[in-house]
Coordinates of N, CA and C in Angstrom, one line a residue:
M1 N 19.8 -64.7 -11.6 CA 20.0 -63.6 -10.9 C 20.5 -62.4 -11.5
Q2 N 20.0 -61.2 -11.1 CA 20.5 -60.0 -11.6 C 21.9 -59.7 -11.1
K3 N 22.7 -59.0 -11.9 CA 23.9 -58.6 -11.6 C 24.0 -56.9 -11.9
I4 N 24.0 -56.3 -11.0 CA 23.7 -54.8 -11.3 C 25.1 -54.0 -10.9
A5 N 25.2 -52.9 -11.8 CA 26.4 -52.1 -11.7 C 25.6 -50.7 -11.1
I6 N 26.2 -50.2 -9.8 CA 25.6 -49.0 -9.1 C 26.7 -47.9 -9.3
I7 N 26.4 -46.9 -10.0 CA 27.3 -45.8 -10.2 C 26.9 -44.6 -9.1
I8 N 28.1 -44.3 -8.5 CA 28.1 -43.2 -7.6 C 29.0 -42.0 -8.2
P9 N 28.5 -41.0 -8.7 CA 29.2 -39.9 -9.4 C 29.7 -39.2 -8.1
C10 N 31.2 -38.8 -8.2 CA 31.7 -38.3 -7.1 C 32.5 -37.0 -7.3
Y11 N 32.1 -35.7 -6.9 CA 32.9 -34.7 -7.3 C 33.1 -34.0 -5.8
N12 N 34.4 -33.9 -5.4 CA 34.7 -33.1 -4.2 C 33.8 -33.6 -3.0
E13 N 33.6 -35.0 -2.7 CA 32.7 -35.6 -1.7 C 33.4 -36.2 -0.5
E14 N 34.7 -35.8 -0.4 CA 35.5 -36.4 0.6 C 34.7 -36.4 2.0
K15 N 34.2 -35.2 2.2 CA 33.7 -35.0 3.5 C 32.1 -35.7 3.6
R16 N 31.6 -36.1 2.5 CA 30.3 -36.8 2.6 C 30.3 -38.1 2.2
I17 N 31.2 -38.7 1.5 CA 31.0 -40.1 1.3 C 31.1 -40.9 2.7
R18 N 30.4 -41.8 2.9 CA 30.0 -42.7 4.0 C 30.4 -44.2 3.6
E19 N 31.6 -44.5 3.9 CA 32.0 -46.0 3.6 C 31.1 -46.9 4.1
E20 N 30.5 -46.7 5.4 CA 29.5 -47.7 5.8 C 28.2 -47.7 4.9
F21 N 28.0 -46.5 4.4 CA 26.7 -46.7 3.6 C 27.0 -47.5 2.2
L22 N 28.2 -47.2 1.6 CA 28.6 -48.0 0.5 C 28.6 -49.5 0.9
N23 N 29.1 -50.1 2.0 CA 29.1 -51.4 2.4 C 27.8 -52.0 2.7
R24 N 26.8 -51.1 2.8 CA 25.4 -51.5 3.2 C 24.9 -52.1 1.8
L25 N 25.2 -51.5 0.8 CA 24.8 -51.9 -0.6 C 25.2 -53.1 -1.1
L26 N 26.5 -53.4 -0.4 CA 27.1 -54.8 -0.8 C 26.2 -56.0 -0.2
D27 N 25.4 -55.6 0.7 CA 24.5 -56.8 1.2 C 23.6 -57.4 0.1
W28 N 23.4 -56.5 -1.0 CA 22.6 -57.2 -2.2 C 23.5 -57.9 -2.7
P29 N 23.5 -59.2 -2.9 CA 24.4 -60.2 -3.4 C 25.0 -59.7 -4.9
G30 N 24.2 -59.4 -5.7 CA 24.4 -59.1 -7.3 C 24.9 -57.8 -7.4
A31 N 25.2 -56.9 -6.5 CA 25.5 -55.5 -6.7 C 27.0 -55.3 -6.6
D32 N 27.4 -54.5 -7.7 CA 28.8 -53.9 -7.6 C 28.8 -52.4 -7.5
L33 N 29.7 -51.7 -7.0 CA 29.6 -50.2 -6.9 C 30.7 -49.7 -7.7
Y34 N 30.5 -48.6 -8.5 CA 31.5 -47.9 -9.4 C 31.4 -46.5 -8.8
L35 N 32.6 -46.0 -8.1 CA 32.6 -44.8 -7.6 C 33.4 -44.0 -8.8
A36 N 32.6 -43.0 -9.4 CA 33.2 -42.2 -10.6 C 33.5 -40.8 -10.2
N37 N 34.8 -40.7 -10.1 CA 35.7 -39.5 -9.9 C 35.5 -38.5 -10.8
D38 N 34.8 -37.5 -10.6 CA 34.6 -36.3 -11.8 C 35.6 -35.2 -11.5
G39 N 37.0 -35.4 -11.7 CA 38.0 -34.4 -11.6 C 37.8 -33.8 -10.0
S40 N 37.7 -34.5 -9.1 CA 37.5 -33.9 -7.7 C 39.0 -33.3 -7.7
R41 N 38.8 -32.1 -6.6 CA 40.1 -31.3 -6.3 C 40.4 -31.6 -4.8
D42 N 39.7 -32.3 -4.3 CA 39.8 -32.5 -2.8 C 40.5 -34.0 -2.6
G43 N 40.3 -34.6 -1.5 CA 40.8 -36.0 -1.3 C 40.0 -37.0 -1.6
T44 N 39.0 -36.7 -2.6 CA 38.0 -37.6 -3.0 C 38.7 -38.9 -3.7
P45 N 39.7 -38.8 -4.7 CA 40.3 -39.9 -5.3 C 41.0 -40.8 -4.2
E46 N 41.7 -40.3 -3.6 CA 42.5 -41.1 -2.6 C 41.5 -41.9 -1.5
L47 N 40.4 -41.2 -1.2 CA 39.5 -41.6 -0.3 C 38.9 -42.9 -0.9
I48 N 38.2 -42.7 -2.2 CA 37.5 -43.8 -2.9 C 38.4 -45.0 -3.5
S49 N 39.8 -44.7 -3.6 CA 40.6 -45.9 -3.9 C 40.9 -46.8 -2.6
S50 N 40.9 -46.1 -1.5 CA 41.3 -46.7 -0.4 C 39.9 -47.7 0.1
I51 N 38.6 -47.0 -0.2 CA 37.4 -47.7 0.1 C 37.5 -49.2 -1.0
A52 N 37.8 -48.9 -2.3 CA 37.8 -49.9 -3.3 C 38.7 -51.1 -2.9
A53 N 39.9 -50.7 -2.4 CA 40.8 -51.7 -2.1 C 40.5 -52.6 -1.0
K54 N 39.5 -52.3 -0.2 CA 39.2 -53.1 1.0 C 37.8 -53.7 0.6
S55 N 37.3 -53.6 -0.6 CA 35.9 -54.0 -0.8 C 35.9 -55.7 -1.3
G56 N 37.1 -56.2 -1.5 CA 37.0 -57.7 -2.0 C 36.6 -57.6 -3.4
G57 N 36.9 -56.7 -4.3 CA 36.6 -56.5 -5.6 C 35.2 -56.3 -6.0
R58 N 34.6 -55.7 -5.1 CA 33.1 -55.3 -5.6 C 32.8 -53.8 -5.6
I59 N 33.9 -53.1 -5.2 CA 33.8 -51.6 -5.4 C 35.2 -51.3 -6.4
F60 N 34.6 -50.5 -7.4 CA 35.6 -50.1 -8.4 C 35.6 -48.6 -8.4
V61 N 36.8 -48.1 -9.0 CA 36.9 -46.6 -9.3 C 37.0 -46.4 -10.9
L62 N 36.1 -45.4 -11.1 CA 36.3 -44.8 -12.6 C 36.7 -43.5 -12.4
D63 N 38.0 -43.4 -12.6 CA 38.8 -42.0 -12.3 C 38.8 -41.2 -13.7
Y64 N 37.8 -40.4 -13.5 CA 38.0 -39.3 -14.7 C 38.8 -37.9 -14.2
K65 N 39.8 -37.9 -14.8 CA 40.8 -36.7 -14.4 C 40.2 -35.3 -14.6
K66 N 39.3 -35.0 -15.7 CA 38.9 -33.7 -15.8 C 37.2 -33.6 -15.4
N67 N 37.1 -32.6 -14.8 CA 35.7 -32.3 -14.3 C 34.8 -31.9 -15.5
S68 N 33.7 -32.8 -15.5 CA 32.8 -32.6 -16.8 C 31.5 -32.5 -16.2
G69 N 31.0 -32.3 -14.9 CA 29.7 -32.4 -14.5 C 29.1 -33.9 -14.3
K70 N 28.0 -33.7 -13.6 CA 27.3 -35.2 -13.2 C 26.7 -35.7 -14.6
A71 N 26.1 -35.2 -15.3 CA 25.5 -35.6 -16.4 C 26.4 -36.4 -17.5
N72 N 27.7 -35.6 -17.7 CA 28.7 -36.2 -18.4 C 29.5 -37.4 -17.6
T73 N 29.6 -37.4 -16.4 CA 30.1 -38.4 -15.8 C 29.4 -39.6 -15.5
I74 N 28.2 -39.6 -15.6 CA 27.2 -40.7 -15.5 C 27.1 -41.1 -17.0
F75 N 27.1 -40.3 -18.0 CA 27.0 -40.9 -19.4 C 28.3 -41.7 -19.8
K76 N 29.5 -41.0 -19.3 CA 30.8 -41.9 -19.4 C 30.8 -43.2 -18.8
S77 N 30.3 -43.1 -17.4 CA 30.2 -44.3 -16.5 C 29.4 -45.4 -17.1
V78 N 28.2 -45.0 -17.6 CA 27.3 -46.1 -18.2 C 27.9 -46.7 -19.3
N79 N 28.5 -46.0 -20.3 CA 29.1 -46.5 -21.5 C 30.1 -47.4 -21.1
D80 N 31.2 -46.9 -20.2 CA 32.1 -47.7 -19.8 C 32.0 -49.0 -19.1
I81 N 30.7 -49.1 -18.4 CA 30.4 -50.1 -17.9 C 29.7 -51.1 -18.8
L82 N 28.7 -50.4 -19.7 CA 28.2 -51.4 -20.8 C 29.4 -52.1 -21.5
A83 N 30.3 -51.6 -21.8 CA 31.3 -52.1 -22.9 C 31.7 -53.5 -22.0
K84 N 31.8 -53.6 -20.8 CA 32.0 -54.7 -19.9 C 31.4 -56.1 -20.2
G85 N 30.0 -55.7 -20.6 CA 29.1 -56.7 -20.8 C 29.0 -57.9 -19.7
E86 N 29.2 -57.3 -18.5 CA 29.1 -58.2 -17.5 C 27.7 -58.2 -16.7
Y87 N 26.9 -57.1 -16.9 CA 26.0 -56.6 -16.0 C 24.6 -56.9 -16.8
T88 N 23.3 -57.2 -16.0 CA 22.1 -57.1 -16.5 C 21.4 -55.8 -16.3
H89 N 21.8 -55.0 -15.2 CA 21.3 -53.6 -15.0 C 22.4 -52.8 -14.6
I90 N 22.1 -51.5 -14.7 CA 22.9 -50.3 -14.5 C 22.1 -49.2 -13.9
G91 N 22.5 -48.6 -12.6 CA 21.9 -47.5 -12.1 C 22.8 -46.6 -11.5
Y92 N 22.1 -45.5 -11.0 CA 22.9 -44.4 -10.4 C 22.4 -43.9 -9.1
F93 N 23.2 -43.4 -8.3 CA 22.5 -42.7 -7.1 C 23.6 -41.7 -6.6
D94 N 23.0 -40.8 -5.8 CA 23.8 -39.6 -5.4 C 24.8 -40.1 -4.2
A95 N 26.0 -39.3 -4.4 CA 26.9 -39.7 -3.4 C 26.6 -39.4 -1.9
D96 N 25.7 -38.3 -1.8 CA 25.4 -37.7 -0.5 C 24.4 -38.9 0.2
F97 N 23.8 -39.8 -0.5 CA 22.9 -40.6 0.0 C 21.8 -40.0 0.4
S98 N 21.2 -39.1 -0.3 CA 19.9 -38.4 0.1 C 19.1 -39.5 0.0
T99 N 19.0 -40.5 -1.0 CA 18.4 -41.7 -0.9 C 19.2 -42.7 0.1
P100 N 18.6 -43.2 1.4 CA 19.4 -43.8 2.1 C 19.7 -45.2 1.6
P101 N 20.8 -46.0 2.4 CA 21.1 -47.3 1.6 C 19.8 -48.3 1.7
H102 N 19.0 -48.4 2.7 CA 18.0 -49.4 2.9 C 16.9 -48.9 1.9
E103 N 16.9 -47.6 1.3 CA 15.7 -47.3 0.2 C 16.4 -47.8 -1.1
I104 N 17.7 -48.0 -1.4 CA 18.3 -48.2 -2.5 C 18.2 -49.9 -2.5
L105 N 18.3 -50.4 -1.3 CA 18.2 -51.9 -1.3 C 16.6 -52.4 -1.5
R106 N 15.8 -51.5 -1.2 CA 14.4 -51.9 -1.6 C 14.3 -51.7 -3.2
M107 N 14.9 -50.7 -3.9 CA 14.7 -50.5 -5.3 C 15.4 -51.8 -5.8
L108 N 16.6 -52.2 -5.3 CA 17.3 -53.5 -6.0 C 16.2 -54.6 -5.8
D109 N 15.6 -54.7 -4.7 CA 14.5 -55.8 -4.6 C 13.6 -55.9 -5.7
E110 N 13.3 -54.4 -6.0 CA 12.1 -54.1 -6.9 C 12.7 -54.5 -8.3
V111 N 13.7 -54.5 -8.8 CA 14.5 -55.0 -9.9 C 14.3 -56.4 -10.1
A112 N 14.6 -57.2 -8.9 CA 14.6 -58.7 -8.8 C 13.0 -59.1 -9.3
K113 N 12.0 -58.4 -8.9 CA 10.6 -58.6 -9.1 C 10.4 -58.4 -10.3
Y114 N 10.7 -57.2 -11.0 CA 10.4 -56.7 -12.2 C 11.8 -56.5 -13.2
P115 N 12.4 -57.5 -13.5 CA 13.7 -57.3 -14.2 C 13.6 -56.7 -15.6
E116 N 12.5 -56.8 -16.0 CA 12.4 -56.1 -17.6 C 12.0 -54.6 -17.5
K117 N 11.8 -54.1 -16.1 CA 11.5 -52.7 -16.1 C 12.6 -51.7 -15.7
F118 N 12.6 -50.5 -16.0 CA 13.5 -49.5 -15.2 C 12.8 -49.1 -14.2
I119 N 13.6 -48.7 -13.0 CA 12.9 -48.4 -11.7 C 13.3 -47.2 -11.5
L120 N 12.4 -46.2 -11.0 CA 12.7 -44.8 -10.7 C 12.4 -44.7 -9.3
G121 N 13.2 -44.0 -8.3 CA 12.9 -43.6 -7.1 C 12.1 -42.2 -7.2
S122 N 10.9 -42.2 -6.3 CA 9.9 -41.0 -6.6 C 9.8 -40.5 -5.2
R123 N 9.9 -39.1 -5.1 CA 9.8 -38.6 -3.7 C 8.4 -38.0 -3.5
I124 N 7.5 -38.9 -3.3 CA 6.0 -38.6 -3.2 C 5.8 -38.6 -1.8
V125 N 5.1 -37.4 -1.1 CA 4.9 -37.3 0.4 C 3.7 -38.0 0.5
L126 N 3.6 -39.1 1.2 CA 2.5 -40.1 1.5 C 2.6 -40.2 3.1
L127 N 1.5 -40.7 3.6 CA 1.3 -40.9 5.0 C 2.4 -41.7 5.5
N128 N 3.2 -41.2 6.5 CA 4.2 -41.9 7.4 C 5.4 -41.9 6.5
S129 N 5.5 -41.4 5.5 CA 6.7 -41.2 4.7 C 7.6 -40.2 5.2
K130 N 8.9 -40.3 5.0 CA 9.9 -39.1 5.5 C 10.7 -38.7 4.4
I131 N 10.1 -37.6 3.6 CA 10.5 -37.0 2.4 C 10.7 -35.6 3.0
E132 N 12.0 -35.3 3.1 CA 12.5 -34.1 3.6 C 13.2 -33.2 2.6
R133 N 12.5 -32.2 2.2 CA 13.1 -31.3 0.8 C 12.9 -30.0 1.1
K134 N 14.1 -29.2 0.9 CA 13.8 -27.8 0.9 C 12.7 -27.3 0.0
P135 N 12.0 -26.2 0.6 CA 11.0 -25.8 -0.1 C 11.3 -25.4 -1.6
Y136 N 12.0 -24.6 -1.7 CA 12.6 -24.0 -2.9 C 13.1 -25.1 -4.0
R137 N 13.4 -26.2 -3.6 CA 13.9 -27.4 -4.3 C 12.7 -28.2 -4.7
H138 N 11.6 -28.2 -3.8 CA 10.5 -28.7 -4.1 C 9.6 -28.1 -5.2
Y139 N 9.7 -26.8 -4.9 CA 8.8 -25.9 -5.9 C 9.5 -25.9 -7.4
I140 N 10.8 -25.7 -7.4 CA 11.3 -25.7 -8.6 C 11.1 -27.0 -9.4
G141 N 11.2 -28.2 -8.5 CA 11.1 -29.5 -9.1 C 9.6 -29.7 -9.8
R142 N 8.6 -29.1 -9.0 CA 7.3 -29.4 -9.5 C 7.0 -28.6 -10.6
I143 N 7.4 -27.2 -10.6 CA 7.1 -26.5 -11.8 C 7.8 -27.1 -13.2
I144 N 9.1 -27.5 -12.8 CA 9.9 -28.2 -14.1 C 8.8 -29.7 -14.6
V145 N 8.7 -30.4 -13.6 CA 7.7 -31.4 -14.0 C 6.5 -31.1 -14.7
T146 N 5.9 -30.0 -14.2 CA 4.6 -29.7 -14.9 C 4.8 -29.2 -16.2
I147 N 5.8 -28.4 -16.4 CA 6.3 -27.8 -17.8 C 6.6 -29.0 -18.9
I148 N 7.5 -30.0 -18.3 CA 7.8 -31.1 -19.1 C 6.7 -32.0 -19.3
N149 N 6.0 -32.3 -18.5 CA 4.7 -33.2 -18.9 C 3.7 -32.6 -19.7
F150 N 3.5 -31.3 -19.6 CA 2.5 -30.5 -20.5 C 3.1 -30.5 -21.8
K151 N 4.6 -30.3 -22.1 CA 5.1 -30.1 -23.3 C 5.2 -31.8 -23.9
F152 N 5.7 -32.7 -23.2 CA 6.2 -34.0 -23.5 C 5.1 -35.1 -23.2
T153 N 4.3 -34.9 -22.2 CA 3.5 -35.9 -21.7 C 4.2 -37.3 -21.3
L154 N 5.4 -37.2 -20.5 CA 6.0 -38.3 -20.1 C 5.4 -39.1 -19.2
G155 N 4.6 -38.4 -18.3 CA 3.7 -39.2 -17.3 C 4.7 -39.6 -16.0
V156 N 5.7 -38.9 -16.0 CA 6.8 -39.3 -14.6 C 6.4 -38.2 -13.6
Y157 N 6.3 -38.7 -12.4 CA 5.9 -37.7 -11.3 C 7.3 -36.9 -10.9
D158 N 8.2 -37.7 -10.9 CA 9.4 -37.1 -10.3 C 10.6 -37.3 -11.1
T159 N 10.8 -36.5 -12.3 CA 12.0 -36.8 -13.1 C 13.3 -36.6 -12.4
Q160 N 13.4 -35.8 -11.5 CA 14.5 -35.3 -11.0 C 15.3 -36.1 -9.9
C161 N 14.5 -37.1 -9.5 CA 15.2 -37.8 -8.1 C 16.4 -38.7 -8.9
G162 N 17.4 -38.6 -7.9 CA 18.8 -39.1 -8.4 C 18.8 -40.5 -8.0
A163 N 17.8 -41.4 -8.4 CA 17.7 -42.9 -7.9 C 17.3 -43.6 -9.0
K164 N 17.9 -44.2 -9.8 CA 17.5 -44.9 -11.1 C 18.2 -46.2 -11.4
L165 N 17.5 -47.2 -11.9 CA 18.0 -48.5 -12.2 C 17.4 -48.9 -13.6
F166 N 18.2 -49.1 -14.5 CA 17.9 -49.6 -15.9 C 18.4 -51.2 -16.3
P167 N 17.6 -52.0 -17.0 CA 18.1 -53.1 -17.7 C 19.1 -52.6 -18.7
V168 N 20.1 -53.4 -19.1 CA 21.3 -52.8 -19.9 C 20.8 -52.5 -21.2
A169 N 19.8 -53.2 -21.8 CA 19.2 -52.9 -23.1 C 18.6 -51.5 -23.3
I170 N 17.8 -51.2 -22.0 CA 17.2 -49.9 -21.9 C 18.4 -48.6 -21.7
A171 N 19.2 -49.0 -20.9 CA 20.3 -48.2 -20.6 C 21.1 -47.8 -22.0
G172 N 21.2 -48.6 -22.7 CA 22.0 -48.6 -24.2 C 21.2 -47.5 -25.0
K173 N 19.9 -47.5 -24.8 CA 19.1 -46.5 -25.6 C 19.1 -45.2 -25.0
A174 N 19.1 -45.0 -23.7 CA 19.0 -43.9 -23.0 C 20.4 -43.0 -22.9
F175 N 21.4 -43.8 -23.0 CA 22.7 -43.1 -23.0 C 23.4 -43.4 -24.1
D176 N 22.8 -43.3 -25.2 CA 23.5 -43.5 -26.6 C 24.4 -42.4 -27.0
R177 N 24.2 -41.4 -26.6 CA 24.9 -40.2 -27.1 C 24.8 -39.3 -25.9
P178 N 25.9 -38.4 -26.0 CA 26.0 -37.3 -24.9 C 24.8 -36.5 -24.8
F179 N 24.6 -35.9 -23.4 CA 23.5 -35.0 -23.1 C 23.6 -33.6 -23.6
L180 N 22.6 -32.9 -24.0 CA 22.7 -31.4 -24.2 C 22.5 -30.7 -23.1
T181 N 21.9 -31.2 -21.9 CA 21.8 -30.3 -20.6 C 22.6 -31.0 -19.6
S182 N 22.6 -30.2 -18.6 CA 23.4 -30.8 -17.3 C 22.3 -31.1 -16.2
W183 N 21.7 -30.0 -15.9 CA 20.6 -30.1 -14.9 C 19.4 -31.1 -15.3
L184 N 19.1 -31.0 -16.5 CA 17.8 -31.8 -16.9 C 18.2 -33.0 -17.7
F185 N 19.4 -33.6 -17.7 CA 19.8 -34.8 -18.4 C 18.9 -36.2 -18.0
D186 N 18.2 -36.0 -16.7 CA 17.3 -37.0 -16.5 C 16.2 -37.1 -17.3
V187 N 15.5 -35.7 -17.7 CA 14.5 -35.6 -18.4 C 14.9 -36.0 -20.0
E188 N 16.1 -35.8 -20.4 CA 16.6 -36.3 -21.6 C 16.5 -37.9 -21.8
V189 N 16.8 -38.4 -20.7 CA 16.9 -40.1 -20.7 C 15.4 -40.3 -21.0
F190 N 14.4 -39.8 -20.4 CA 13.1 -40.2 -20.6 C 12.4 -40.0 -22.0
L191 N 13.1 -38.7 -22.4 CA 12.5 -38.2 -23.9 C 13.1 -39.2 -24.9
R192 N 14.4 -39.9 -24.7 CA 14.9 -40.7 -25.7 C 14.1 -42.1 -25.5
L193 N 13.8 -42.4 -24.3 CA 13.1 -43.8 -24.0 C 11.8 -43.6 -24.6
K194 N 11.3 -42.4 -24.3 CA 9.8 -42.2 -25.1 C 9.8 -42.4 -26.8
K195 N 10.8 -41.7 -27.3 CA 11.0 -41.8 -28.7 C 11.4 -43.3 -29.2
A196 N 11.9 -44.1 -28.2 CA 12.2 -45.7 -28.6 C 10.9 -46.4 -28.2
G197 N 10.0 -45.9 -27.6 CA 8.7 -46.7 -27.4 C 9.0 -47.6 -26.1
L198 N 9.7 -47.0 -25.2 CA 10.1 -47.8 -24.1 C 9.5 -47.4 -22.9
M199 N 8.9 -46.1 -22.6 CA 8.4 -45.7 -21.4 C 7.4 -46.6 -20.7
E200 N 6.6 -47.4 -21.4 CA 5.8 -48.4 -20.7 C 6.6 -49.4 -19.9
R201 N 7.8 -49.4 -20.1 CA 8.7 -50.5 -19.3 C 9.2 -49.6 -17.9
G202 N 8.6 -48.5 -17.7 CA 9.1 -48.0 -16.5 C 8.3 -48.2 -15.3
K203 N 8.7 -48.0 -14.0 CA 8.1 -48.0 -12.8 C 8.5 -47.3 -11.9
E204 N 7.7 -46.3 -11.4 CA 8.1 -45.5 -10.3 C 7.7 -46.0 -8.9
M205 N 8.7 -45.9 -8.2 CA 8.6 -46.4 -6.7 C 8.7 -45.4 -5.7
P206 N 7.4 -45.1 -5.1 CA 7.6 -44.2 -4.1 C 8.7 -44.4 -2.9
L207 N 9.6 -43.7 -2.6 CA 10.4 -43.8 -1.5 C 9.8 -43.4 0.0
N208 N 10.1 -44.2 0.8 CA 9.7 -44.0 2.3 C 10.4 -43.0 2.9
E209 N 11.9 -42.8 2.5 CA 12.7 -41.9 3.0 C 13.5 -41.2 2.1
W210 N 13.7 -40.0 2.2 CA 14.5 -39.2 1.3 C 14.8 -37.8 1.9
R211 N 15.9 -37.3 2.0 CA 16.2 -36.1 2.6 C 17.5 -35.2 1.9
D212 N 17.2 -33.8 1.9 CA 18.1 -33.1 1.5 C 19.4 -33.2 2.3
V213 N 20.6 -33.1 1.9 CA 21.7 -33.3 2.6 C 22.6 -32.0 2.4
E214 N 23.1 -31.5 3.6 CA 23.9 -30.2 3.5 C 24.9 -30.4 2.5
G215 N 25.4 -29.5 1.9 CA 26.3 -29.3 0.9 C 25.9 -29.7 -0.5
S216 N 24.5 -29.7 -0.7 CA 23.8 -30.0 -1.9 C 24.4 -28.7 -3.0
K217 N 24.6 -29.4 -4.3 CA 25.1 -28.3 -5.2 C 24.0 -27.2 -5.9
L218 N 22.6 -27.7 -5.5 CA 21.7 -27.0 -6.3 C 21.1 -26.0 -5.3
N219 N 21.0 -24.7 -5.7 CA 20.5 -23.7 -5.1 C 19.4 -23.1 -5.8
W220 N 18.7 -22.0 -5.2 CA 17.7 -21.4 -6.0 C 18.0 -20.6 -7.2
K221 N 19.4 -20.0 -7.3 CA 19.7 -19.4 -8.3 C 19.8 -20.3 -9.6
D222 N 20.1 -21.7 -9.3 CA 20.0 -22.5 -10.4 C 18.9 -22.8 -11.1
G223 N 17.7 -22.3 -10.5 CA 16.4 -22.3 -11.3 C 16.6 -21.6 -12.6
F224 N 17.0 -20.5 -12.8 CA 17.3 -19.6 -14.0 C 18.1 -20.7 -15.1
K225 N 19.2 -21.3 -14.7 CA 19.9 -22.1 -15.6 C 18.9 -23.2 -16.1
I226 N 18.1 -23.8 -15.1 CA 17.2 -24.9 -15.7 C 16.2 -24.4 -16.5
F227 N 15.7 -23.2 -16.4 CA 14.8 -22.8 -17.5 C 15.5 -22.6 -18.7
K228 N 16.7 -22.2 -18.8 CA 17.5 -22.1 -20.1 C 17.5 -23.5 -20.5
E229 N 17.7 -24.5 -20.0 CA 18.0 -25.9 -20.3 C 16.6 -26.4 -21.0
L230 N 15.5 -26.0 -20.2 CA 14.0 -26.4 -20.9 C 14.0 -25.9 -22.2
L231 N 14.4 -24.8 -22.7 CA 14.4 -24.2 -23.9 C 15.2 -25.1 -24.7
I232 N 16.5 -25.6 -24.3 CA 17.3 -26.6 -25.1 C 16.4 -27.8 -25.5
L233 N 15.8 -28.2 -24.4 CA 14.9 -29.5 -24.5 C 13.8 -29.3 -25.8
F234 N 13.3 -28.1 -25.5 CA 11.9 -27.9 -26.3 C 12.6 -27.7 -28.0
R235 N 13.7 -27.1 -28.2 CA 14.3 -27.0 -29.4 C 14.7 -28.3 -30.1
N236 N 15.3 -29.1 -29.2 CA 15.9 -30.5 -29.7 C 15.0 -31.6 -29.6
Y237 N 14.1 -31.5 -28.8 CA 13.2 -32.8 -28.7 C 11.7 -32.4 -28.9
A238 N 11.5 -31.7 -29.7 CA 10.0 -31.1 -30.1 C 9.3 -32.1 -30.7
K239 N 9.9 -33.0 -31.6 CA 9.2 -34.2 -32.2 C 9.2 -35.5 -31.3
T240 N 9.4 -35.2 -30.2 CA 9.4 -36.6 -29.3 C 8.1 -36.8 -29.0

């Protein structure tokens, strides 16, 4: 049976974290949750500590005092969990549950079917799917993916969906060193896996439901920062 560590990075998420959503994920018997506090300045540390205390030892807090951004928080969390040596898989999802709990549970079931693969949530609009994205986020995302696939031919439809699960051996390759970017660290994950010859072990899973949640930290102005980070990727991963 797979034993899976799920990381939820938390920065000032006091008003968005839903305890009932976290508890839904515990319906999957082999899943533990790691709520990673990224130097929050609101009541997030107290809230997640309270939630963990009531979980019967299946929700844990990783309390990073200094705010360092989502990419660094996930990097540190993955490596802290890998050091435990207790899990077969590690994944991460956004604290706003834009990927709702029932979709995360579907992804966990996919891990059970394909334990050797890394599973990626993918926001593909299909018949009867409920994918609700703000237009500017969709357009920025598609432009980024088009440029990335033209330059690096990763073959990933949705690099930026914040729903991913990895076998620990693959996670060790993807998170073996700090990221050079913040918005595009997911792309760095794939570039590292491509260099290691592991992209054929990936499986994109179209989500039936995904929605933008109010309070999202991405806005249209961040598109300029993202394009600067594309240049960083081109300079540093050109031979990938």
